[in-house]
CSV table of C-alpha atoms in Angstrom, one decimal:
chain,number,residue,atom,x,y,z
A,1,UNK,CA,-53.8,-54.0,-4.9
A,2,UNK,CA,-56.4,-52.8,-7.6
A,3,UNK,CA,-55.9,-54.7,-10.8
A,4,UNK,CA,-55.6,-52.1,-13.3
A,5,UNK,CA,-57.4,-51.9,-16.3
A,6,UNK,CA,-59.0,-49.7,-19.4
A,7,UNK,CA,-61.6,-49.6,-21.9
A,8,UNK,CA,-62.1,-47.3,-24.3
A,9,UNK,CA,-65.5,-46.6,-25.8
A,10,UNK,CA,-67.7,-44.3,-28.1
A,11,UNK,CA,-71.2,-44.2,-28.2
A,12,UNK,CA,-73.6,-41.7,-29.4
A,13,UNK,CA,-77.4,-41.3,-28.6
A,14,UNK,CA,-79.9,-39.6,-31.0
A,15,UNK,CA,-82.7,-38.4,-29.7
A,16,UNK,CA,-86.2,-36.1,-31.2
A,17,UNK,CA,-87.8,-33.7,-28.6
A,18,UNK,CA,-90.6,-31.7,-28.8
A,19,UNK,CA,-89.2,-28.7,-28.1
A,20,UNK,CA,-87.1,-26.0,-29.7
A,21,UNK,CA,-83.6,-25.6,-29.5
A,22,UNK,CA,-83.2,-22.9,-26.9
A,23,UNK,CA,-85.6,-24.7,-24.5
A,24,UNK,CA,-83.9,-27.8,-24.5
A,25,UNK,CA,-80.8,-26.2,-24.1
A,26,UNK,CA,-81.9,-24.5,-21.1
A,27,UNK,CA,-82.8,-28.0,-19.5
A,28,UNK,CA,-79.3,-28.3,-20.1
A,29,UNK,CA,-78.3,-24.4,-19.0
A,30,UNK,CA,-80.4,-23.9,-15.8
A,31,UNK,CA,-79.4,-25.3,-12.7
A,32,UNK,CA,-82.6,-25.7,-10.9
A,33,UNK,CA,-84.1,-27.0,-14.3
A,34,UNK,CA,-81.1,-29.8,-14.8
A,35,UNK,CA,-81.1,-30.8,-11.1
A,36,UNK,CA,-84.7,-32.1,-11.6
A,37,UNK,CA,-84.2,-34.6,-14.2
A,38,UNK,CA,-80.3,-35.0,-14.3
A,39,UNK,CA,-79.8,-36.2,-10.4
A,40,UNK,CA,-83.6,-36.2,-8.9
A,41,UNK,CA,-84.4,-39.5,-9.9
A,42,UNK,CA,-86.8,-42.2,-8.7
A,43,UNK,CA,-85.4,-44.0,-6.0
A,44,UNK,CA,-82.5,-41.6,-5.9
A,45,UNK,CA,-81.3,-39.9,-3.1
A,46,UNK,CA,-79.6,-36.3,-3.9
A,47,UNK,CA,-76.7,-35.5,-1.5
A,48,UNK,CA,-75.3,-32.5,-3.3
A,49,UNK,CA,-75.4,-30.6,-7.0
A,50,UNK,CA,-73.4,-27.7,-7.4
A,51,UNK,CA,-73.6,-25.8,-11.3
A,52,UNK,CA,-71.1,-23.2,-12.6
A,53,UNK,CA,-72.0,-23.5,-16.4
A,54,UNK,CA,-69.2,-21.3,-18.1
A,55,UNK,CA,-66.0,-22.9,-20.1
A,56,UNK,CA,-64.3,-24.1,-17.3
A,57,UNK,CA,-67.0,-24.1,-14.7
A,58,UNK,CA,-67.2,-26.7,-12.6
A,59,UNK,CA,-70.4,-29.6,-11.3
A,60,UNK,CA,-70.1,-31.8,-8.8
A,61,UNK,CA,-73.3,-33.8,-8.3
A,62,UNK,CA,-73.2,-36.9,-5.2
A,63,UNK,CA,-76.1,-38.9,-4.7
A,64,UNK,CA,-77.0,-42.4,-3.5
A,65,UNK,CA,-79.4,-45.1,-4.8
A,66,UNK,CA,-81.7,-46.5,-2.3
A,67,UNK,CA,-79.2,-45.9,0.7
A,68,UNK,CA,-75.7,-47.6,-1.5
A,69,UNK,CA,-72.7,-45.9,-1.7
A,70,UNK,CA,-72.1,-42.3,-2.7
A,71,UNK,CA,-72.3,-42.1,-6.5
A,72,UNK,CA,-69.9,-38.7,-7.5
A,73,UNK,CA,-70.1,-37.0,-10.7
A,74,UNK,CA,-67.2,-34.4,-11.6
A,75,UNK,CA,-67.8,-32.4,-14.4
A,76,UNK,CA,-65.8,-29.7,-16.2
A,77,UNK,CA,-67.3,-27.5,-19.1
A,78,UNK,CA,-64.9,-26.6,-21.7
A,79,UNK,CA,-66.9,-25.3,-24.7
A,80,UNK,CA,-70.4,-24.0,-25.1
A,81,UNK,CA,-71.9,-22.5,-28.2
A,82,UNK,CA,-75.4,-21.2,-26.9
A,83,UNK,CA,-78.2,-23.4,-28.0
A,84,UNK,CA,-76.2,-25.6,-30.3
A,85,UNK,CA,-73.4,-27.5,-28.5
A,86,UNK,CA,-71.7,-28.2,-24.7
A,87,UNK,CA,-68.4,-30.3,-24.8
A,88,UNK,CA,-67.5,-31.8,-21.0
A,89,UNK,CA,-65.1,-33.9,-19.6
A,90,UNK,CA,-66.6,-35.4,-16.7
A,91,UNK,CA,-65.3,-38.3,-14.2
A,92,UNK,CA,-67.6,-40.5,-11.9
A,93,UNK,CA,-66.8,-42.6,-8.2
A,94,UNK,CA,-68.5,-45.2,-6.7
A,95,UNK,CA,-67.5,-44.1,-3.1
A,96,UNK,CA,-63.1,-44.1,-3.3
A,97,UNK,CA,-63.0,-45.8,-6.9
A,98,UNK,CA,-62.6,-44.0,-9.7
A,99,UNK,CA,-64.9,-46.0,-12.0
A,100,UNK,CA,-64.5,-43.8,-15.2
A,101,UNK,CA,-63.3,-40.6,-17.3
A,102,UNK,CA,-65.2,-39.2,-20.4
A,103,UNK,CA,-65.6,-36.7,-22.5
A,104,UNK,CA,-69.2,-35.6,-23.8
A,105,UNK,CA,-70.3,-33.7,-26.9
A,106,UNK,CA,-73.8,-32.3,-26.6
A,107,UNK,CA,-75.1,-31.2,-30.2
A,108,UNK,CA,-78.3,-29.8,-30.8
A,109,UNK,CA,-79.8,-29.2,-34.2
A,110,UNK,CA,-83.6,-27.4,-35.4
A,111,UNK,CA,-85.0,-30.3,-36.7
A,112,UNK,CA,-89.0,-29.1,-37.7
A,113,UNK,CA,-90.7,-26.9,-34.8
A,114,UNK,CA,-88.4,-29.6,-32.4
A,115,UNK,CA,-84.9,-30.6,-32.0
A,116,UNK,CA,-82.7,-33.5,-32.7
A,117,UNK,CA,-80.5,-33.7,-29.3
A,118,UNK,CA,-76.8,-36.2,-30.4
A,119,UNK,CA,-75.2,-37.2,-27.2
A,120,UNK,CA,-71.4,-38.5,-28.1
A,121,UNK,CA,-69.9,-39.5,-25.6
A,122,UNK,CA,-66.0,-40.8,-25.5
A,123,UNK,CA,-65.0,-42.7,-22.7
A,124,UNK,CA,-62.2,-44.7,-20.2
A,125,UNK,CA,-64.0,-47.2,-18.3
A,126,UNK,CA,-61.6,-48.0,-15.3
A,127,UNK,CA,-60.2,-51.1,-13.5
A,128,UNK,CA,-64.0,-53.0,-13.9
A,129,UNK,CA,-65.6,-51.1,-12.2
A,130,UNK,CA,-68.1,-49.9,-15.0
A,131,UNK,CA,-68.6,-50.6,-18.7
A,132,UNK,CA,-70.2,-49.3,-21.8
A,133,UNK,CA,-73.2,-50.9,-22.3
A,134,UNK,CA,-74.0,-49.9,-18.9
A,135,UNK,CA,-72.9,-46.4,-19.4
A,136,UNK,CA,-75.0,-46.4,-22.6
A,137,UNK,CA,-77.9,-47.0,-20.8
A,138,UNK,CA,-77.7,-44.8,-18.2
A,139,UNK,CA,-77.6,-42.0,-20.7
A,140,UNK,CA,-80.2,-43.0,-22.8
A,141,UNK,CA,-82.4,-42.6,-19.4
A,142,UNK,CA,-81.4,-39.4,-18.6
A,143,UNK,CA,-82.0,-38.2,-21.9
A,144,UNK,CA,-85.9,-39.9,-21.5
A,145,UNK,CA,-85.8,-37.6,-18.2
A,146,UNK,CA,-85.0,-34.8,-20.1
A,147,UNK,CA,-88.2,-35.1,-22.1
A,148,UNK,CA,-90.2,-35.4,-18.9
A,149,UNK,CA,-88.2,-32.0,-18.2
A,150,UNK,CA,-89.5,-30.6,-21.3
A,151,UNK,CA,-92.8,-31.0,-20.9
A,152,UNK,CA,-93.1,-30.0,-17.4
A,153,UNK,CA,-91.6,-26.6,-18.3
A,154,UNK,CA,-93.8,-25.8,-21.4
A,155,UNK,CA,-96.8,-26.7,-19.0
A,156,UNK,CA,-95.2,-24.5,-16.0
A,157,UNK,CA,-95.2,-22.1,-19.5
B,1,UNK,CA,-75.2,-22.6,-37.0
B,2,UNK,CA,-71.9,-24.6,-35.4
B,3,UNK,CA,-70.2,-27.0,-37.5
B,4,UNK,CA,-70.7,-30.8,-36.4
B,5,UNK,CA,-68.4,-32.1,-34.5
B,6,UNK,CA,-65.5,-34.5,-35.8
B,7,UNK,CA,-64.7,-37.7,-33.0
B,8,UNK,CA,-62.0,-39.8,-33.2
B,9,UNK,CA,-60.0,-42.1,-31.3
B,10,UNK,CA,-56.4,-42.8,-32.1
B,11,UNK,CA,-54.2,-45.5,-30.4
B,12,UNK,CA,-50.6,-45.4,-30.5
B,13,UNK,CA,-48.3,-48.2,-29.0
B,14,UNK,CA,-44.4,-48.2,-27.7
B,15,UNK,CA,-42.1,-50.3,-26.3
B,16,UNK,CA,-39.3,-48.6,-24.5
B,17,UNK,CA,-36.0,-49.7,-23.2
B,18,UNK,CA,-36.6,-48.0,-19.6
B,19,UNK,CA,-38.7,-49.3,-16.5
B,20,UNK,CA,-42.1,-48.3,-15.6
B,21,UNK,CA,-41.2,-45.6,-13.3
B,22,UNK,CA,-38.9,-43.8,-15.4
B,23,UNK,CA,-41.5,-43.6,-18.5
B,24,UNK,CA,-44.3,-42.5,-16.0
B,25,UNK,CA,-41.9,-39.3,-14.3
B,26,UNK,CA,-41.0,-38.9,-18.0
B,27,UNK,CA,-45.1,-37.8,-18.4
B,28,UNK,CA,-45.0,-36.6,-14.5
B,29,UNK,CA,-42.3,-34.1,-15.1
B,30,UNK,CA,-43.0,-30.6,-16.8
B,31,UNK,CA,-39.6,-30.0,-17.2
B,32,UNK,CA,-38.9,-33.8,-19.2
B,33,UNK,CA,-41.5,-33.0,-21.1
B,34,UNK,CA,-40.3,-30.0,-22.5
B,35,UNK,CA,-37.5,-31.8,-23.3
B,36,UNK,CA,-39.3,-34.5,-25.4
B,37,UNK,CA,-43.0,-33.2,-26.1
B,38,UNK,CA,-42.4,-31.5,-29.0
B,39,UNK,CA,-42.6,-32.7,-32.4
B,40,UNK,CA,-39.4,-31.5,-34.0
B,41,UNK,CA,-36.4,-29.4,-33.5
B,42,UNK,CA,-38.4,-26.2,-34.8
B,43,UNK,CA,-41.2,-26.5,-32.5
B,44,UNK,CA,-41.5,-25.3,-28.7
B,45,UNK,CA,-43.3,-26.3,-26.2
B,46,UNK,CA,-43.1,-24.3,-23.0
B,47,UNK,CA,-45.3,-24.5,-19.5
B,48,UNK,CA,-46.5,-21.8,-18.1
B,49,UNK,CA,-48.2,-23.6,-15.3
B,50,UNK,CA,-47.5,-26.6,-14.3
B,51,UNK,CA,-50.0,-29.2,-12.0
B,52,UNK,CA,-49.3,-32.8,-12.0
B,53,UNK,CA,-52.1,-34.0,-9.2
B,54,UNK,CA,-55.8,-35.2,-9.9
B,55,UNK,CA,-57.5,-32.2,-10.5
B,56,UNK,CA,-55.0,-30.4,-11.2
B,57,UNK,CA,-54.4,-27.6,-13.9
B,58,UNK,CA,-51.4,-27.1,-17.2
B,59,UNK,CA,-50.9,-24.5,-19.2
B,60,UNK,CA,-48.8,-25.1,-22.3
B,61,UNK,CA,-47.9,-23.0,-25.5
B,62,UNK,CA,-46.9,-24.7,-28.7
B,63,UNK,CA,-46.0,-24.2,-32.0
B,64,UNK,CA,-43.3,-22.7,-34.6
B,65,UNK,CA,-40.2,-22.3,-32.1
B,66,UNK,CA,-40.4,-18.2,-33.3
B,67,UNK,CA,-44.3,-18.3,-32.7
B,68,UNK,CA,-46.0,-20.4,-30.0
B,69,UNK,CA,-49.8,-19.7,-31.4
B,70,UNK,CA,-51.6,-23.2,-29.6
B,71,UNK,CA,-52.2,-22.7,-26.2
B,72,UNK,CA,-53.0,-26.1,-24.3
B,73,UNK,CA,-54.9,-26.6,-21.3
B,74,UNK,CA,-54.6,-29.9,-19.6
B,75,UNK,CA,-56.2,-31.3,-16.7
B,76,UNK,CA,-55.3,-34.3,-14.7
B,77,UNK,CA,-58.1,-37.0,-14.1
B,78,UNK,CA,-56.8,-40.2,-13.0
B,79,UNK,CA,-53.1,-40.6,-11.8
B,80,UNK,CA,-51.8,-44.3,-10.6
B,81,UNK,CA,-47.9,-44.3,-9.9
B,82,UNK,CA,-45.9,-45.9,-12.5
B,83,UNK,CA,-49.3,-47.0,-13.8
B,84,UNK,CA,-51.5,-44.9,-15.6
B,85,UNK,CA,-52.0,-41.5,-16.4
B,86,UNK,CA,-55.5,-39.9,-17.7
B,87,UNK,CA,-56.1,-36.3,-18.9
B,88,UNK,CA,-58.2,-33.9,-20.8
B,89,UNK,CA,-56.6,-31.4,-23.2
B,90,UNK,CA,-58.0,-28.2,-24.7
B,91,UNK,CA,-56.1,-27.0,-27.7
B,92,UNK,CA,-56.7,-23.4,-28.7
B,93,UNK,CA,-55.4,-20.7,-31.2
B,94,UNK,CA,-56.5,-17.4,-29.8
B,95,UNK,CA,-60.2,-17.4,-29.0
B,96,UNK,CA,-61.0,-20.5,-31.1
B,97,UNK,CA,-61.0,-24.1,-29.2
B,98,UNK,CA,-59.6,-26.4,-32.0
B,99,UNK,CA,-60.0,-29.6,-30.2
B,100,UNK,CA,-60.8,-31.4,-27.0
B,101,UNK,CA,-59.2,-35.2,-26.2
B,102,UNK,CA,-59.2,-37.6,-23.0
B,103,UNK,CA,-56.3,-39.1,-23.3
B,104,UNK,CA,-55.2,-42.0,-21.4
B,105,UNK,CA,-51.5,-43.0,-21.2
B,106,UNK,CA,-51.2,-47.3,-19.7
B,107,UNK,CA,-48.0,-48.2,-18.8
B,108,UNK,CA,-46.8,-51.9,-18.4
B,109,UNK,CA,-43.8,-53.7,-17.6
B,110,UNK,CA,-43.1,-55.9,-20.6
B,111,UNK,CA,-39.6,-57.8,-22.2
B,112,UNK,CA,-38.0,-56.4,-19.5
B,113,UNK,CA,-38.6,-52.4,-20.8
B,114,UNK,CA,-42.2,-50.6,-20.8
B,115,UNK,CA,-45.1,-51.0,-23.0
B,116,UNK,CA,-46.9,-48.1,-23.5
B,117,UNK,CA,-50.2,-47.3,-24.7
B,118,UNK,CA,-51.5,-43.7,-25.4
B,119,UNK,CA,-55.4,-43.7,-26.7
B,120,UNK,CA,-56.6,-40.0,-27.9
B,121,UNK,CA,-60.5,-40.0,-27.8
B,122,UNK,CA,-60.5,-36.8,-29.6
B,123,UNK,CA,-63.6,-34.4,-30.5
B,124,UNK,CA,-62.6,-31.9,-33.1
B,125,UNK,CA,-64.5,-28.4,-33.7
B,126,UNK,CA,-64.2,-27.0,-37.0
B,127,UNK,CA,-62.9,-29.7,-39.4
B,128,UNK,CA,-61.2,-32.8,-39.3
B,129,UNK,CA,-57.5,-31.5,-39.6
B,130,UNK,CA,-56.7,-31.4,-36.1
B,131,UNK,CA,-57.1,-35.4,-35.5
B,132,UNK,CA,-54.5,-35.7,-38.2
B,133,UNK,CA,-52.6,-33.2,-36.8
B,134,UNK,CA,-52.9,-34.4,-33.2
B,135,UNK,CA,-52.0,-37.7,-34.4
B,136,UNK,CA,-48.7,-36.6,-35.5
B,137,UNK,CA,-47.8,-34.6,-32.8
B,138,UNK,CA,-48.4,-37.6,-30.8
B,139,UNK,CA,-46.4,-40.2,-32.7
B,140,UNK,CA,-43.3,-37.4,-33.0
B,141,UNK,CA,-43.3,-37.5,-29.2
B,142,UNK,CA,-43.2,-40.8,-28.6
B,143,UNK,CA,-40.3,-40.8,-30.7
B,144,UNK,CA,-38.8,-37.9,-29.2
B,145,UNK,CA,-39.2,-39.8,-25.9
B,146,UNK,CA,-37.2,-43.3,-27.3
B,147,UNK,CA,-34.7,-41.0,-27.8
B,148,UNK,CA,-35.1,-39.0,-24.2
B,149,UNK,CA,-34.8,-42.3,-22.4
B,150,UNK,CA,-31.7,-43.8,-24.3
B,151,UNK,CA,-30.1,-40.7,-23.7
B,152,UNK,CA,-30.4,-40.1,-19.7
């Protein structure tokens, strides 16, 4: 039997891009646009990514990392304010195992001719499986991605 | 522009005179909850759909007993039996989302009665009331449920 555990943490990412608002939150928006830096990944093998961005619209992402076990993301939008905010609740496996449950607040604000993206993100790490710090920097390398993102769409521009 | 966002997280503790499984079909059961969910003898709660499975989908209305103006939409994350209990909640007046939480409800056999945890990681939109507010609804209901539970 699993031993059952909890921990509840908040962190929150600040990060400056080049960009303005509305582009970055097309990155975020845009299906084929988030695929590429949100699940395509070095060394990361995409099994599926499915995007309905509306409140209440559903993603479900599964991929694997150099031929482990099927990572699953879960994701369920519940408030969007074009080009300012996205609030999700999203859930992650590790094949069977629940490993978490959070809720994310994506904020962006003009900052300049660029934009100051805050990632907040509220979470229930479950039964060991995953933890914070870990979690933390995960995010902080997708949101490095994203700039990569950026700049490949203001030269495909 | 949108107003920043207010987080939170509020942590509330109980110890009940009841076993494991009969505080976990407390939560499990849309019809106990109606029963104990609401704050005080003038407000309502009432489901309009109810879902308890991962995945799964609640509808709610809350409020003045007369005038039931939040609507809450829950959705079940993470259920273990007797165990644990996570959910997301979307509180709404009309077309305006007051507040989002995960909430996760732990509960643990302890001096021979239930320990039970509730931890609201709450992001409010459009002021800070609603994590006061949320608070309070919270801590009624637990009380409410004391009561529920010596009572049945």
């Amino acid at each position: 039997m699993t031993k059952r555990s909890v921990t509840h943490s908040t962190f929150r990412i600040e990060r400056s891009y080049d960009a303005t608002p509305e582009q970055v939150f097309f990155a975020l928006a845009d299906k084929a646009s988030k695929r590429s830096w949100f699940v395509e990944g070095e060394g990361w093998q995409v099994e599926s990514f499915e995007m309905d961005f509306r409140p209440g619209g559903v993603e479900r992402s599964s991929f694997r990392y150099q031929g482990g076990p099927v990572v699953s993301n879960n994701t369920v939008y519940q408030d969007i304010v074009e080009n300012q905010r996205i609030v999700f609740a999203y859930s992650m496996a590790v094949g069977e195992n629940r490993i978490s449950a959070s809720l994310g607040t994506i904020e962006l604000f003009a900052e300049g001719a660029g934009t100051k993206l805050a990632y907040t993100e509220q979470g229930a790490f479950l039964d060991g499986h995953d933890n914070v710090a870990q979690r933390e920097a995960g995010c902080r390398e997708l949101y490095e991605a994203l700039a990569v993102e950026l700049q490949r769409n203001r030269s495909a521009a | 522009m949108a107003a920043p966002v207010n987080h939170d997280t509020i942590v509330l503790e109980r110890l009940y005179d009841a076993s494991p499984a009969r505080v976990f079909q407390a939560f499990a059961d849309p019809e106990a909850r109606m029963g104990w969910g609401a704050p005080s003898s003038s407000t309502g709660l009432v489901y309009d759909e109810a879902d308890f499975r991962v995945g799964g989908l609640d509808i709610s209305r809350c409020g003045p007993k007369s005038n039931l103006i939040y609507r809450v939409e829950t959705r079940y994350h993470d259920i273990v039996p007797e165990q644990r209990i996570i959910w997301t909640e979307v509180v709404s007046e009309g077309a305006n989302r007051l507040s989002f939480s995960l909430i996760t409800v732990e509960i643990k056999a302890a001096q021979g009665g239930t320990k039970l945890t509730l931890t609201d990681q709450i992001a409010a939109f459009g002021g800070a009331s609603m994590i006061e507010g949320s608070r309070a609804g919270f801590n009624a209901a637990l009380d409410n449920l004391h009561a529920e539970l010596a009572r049945t």
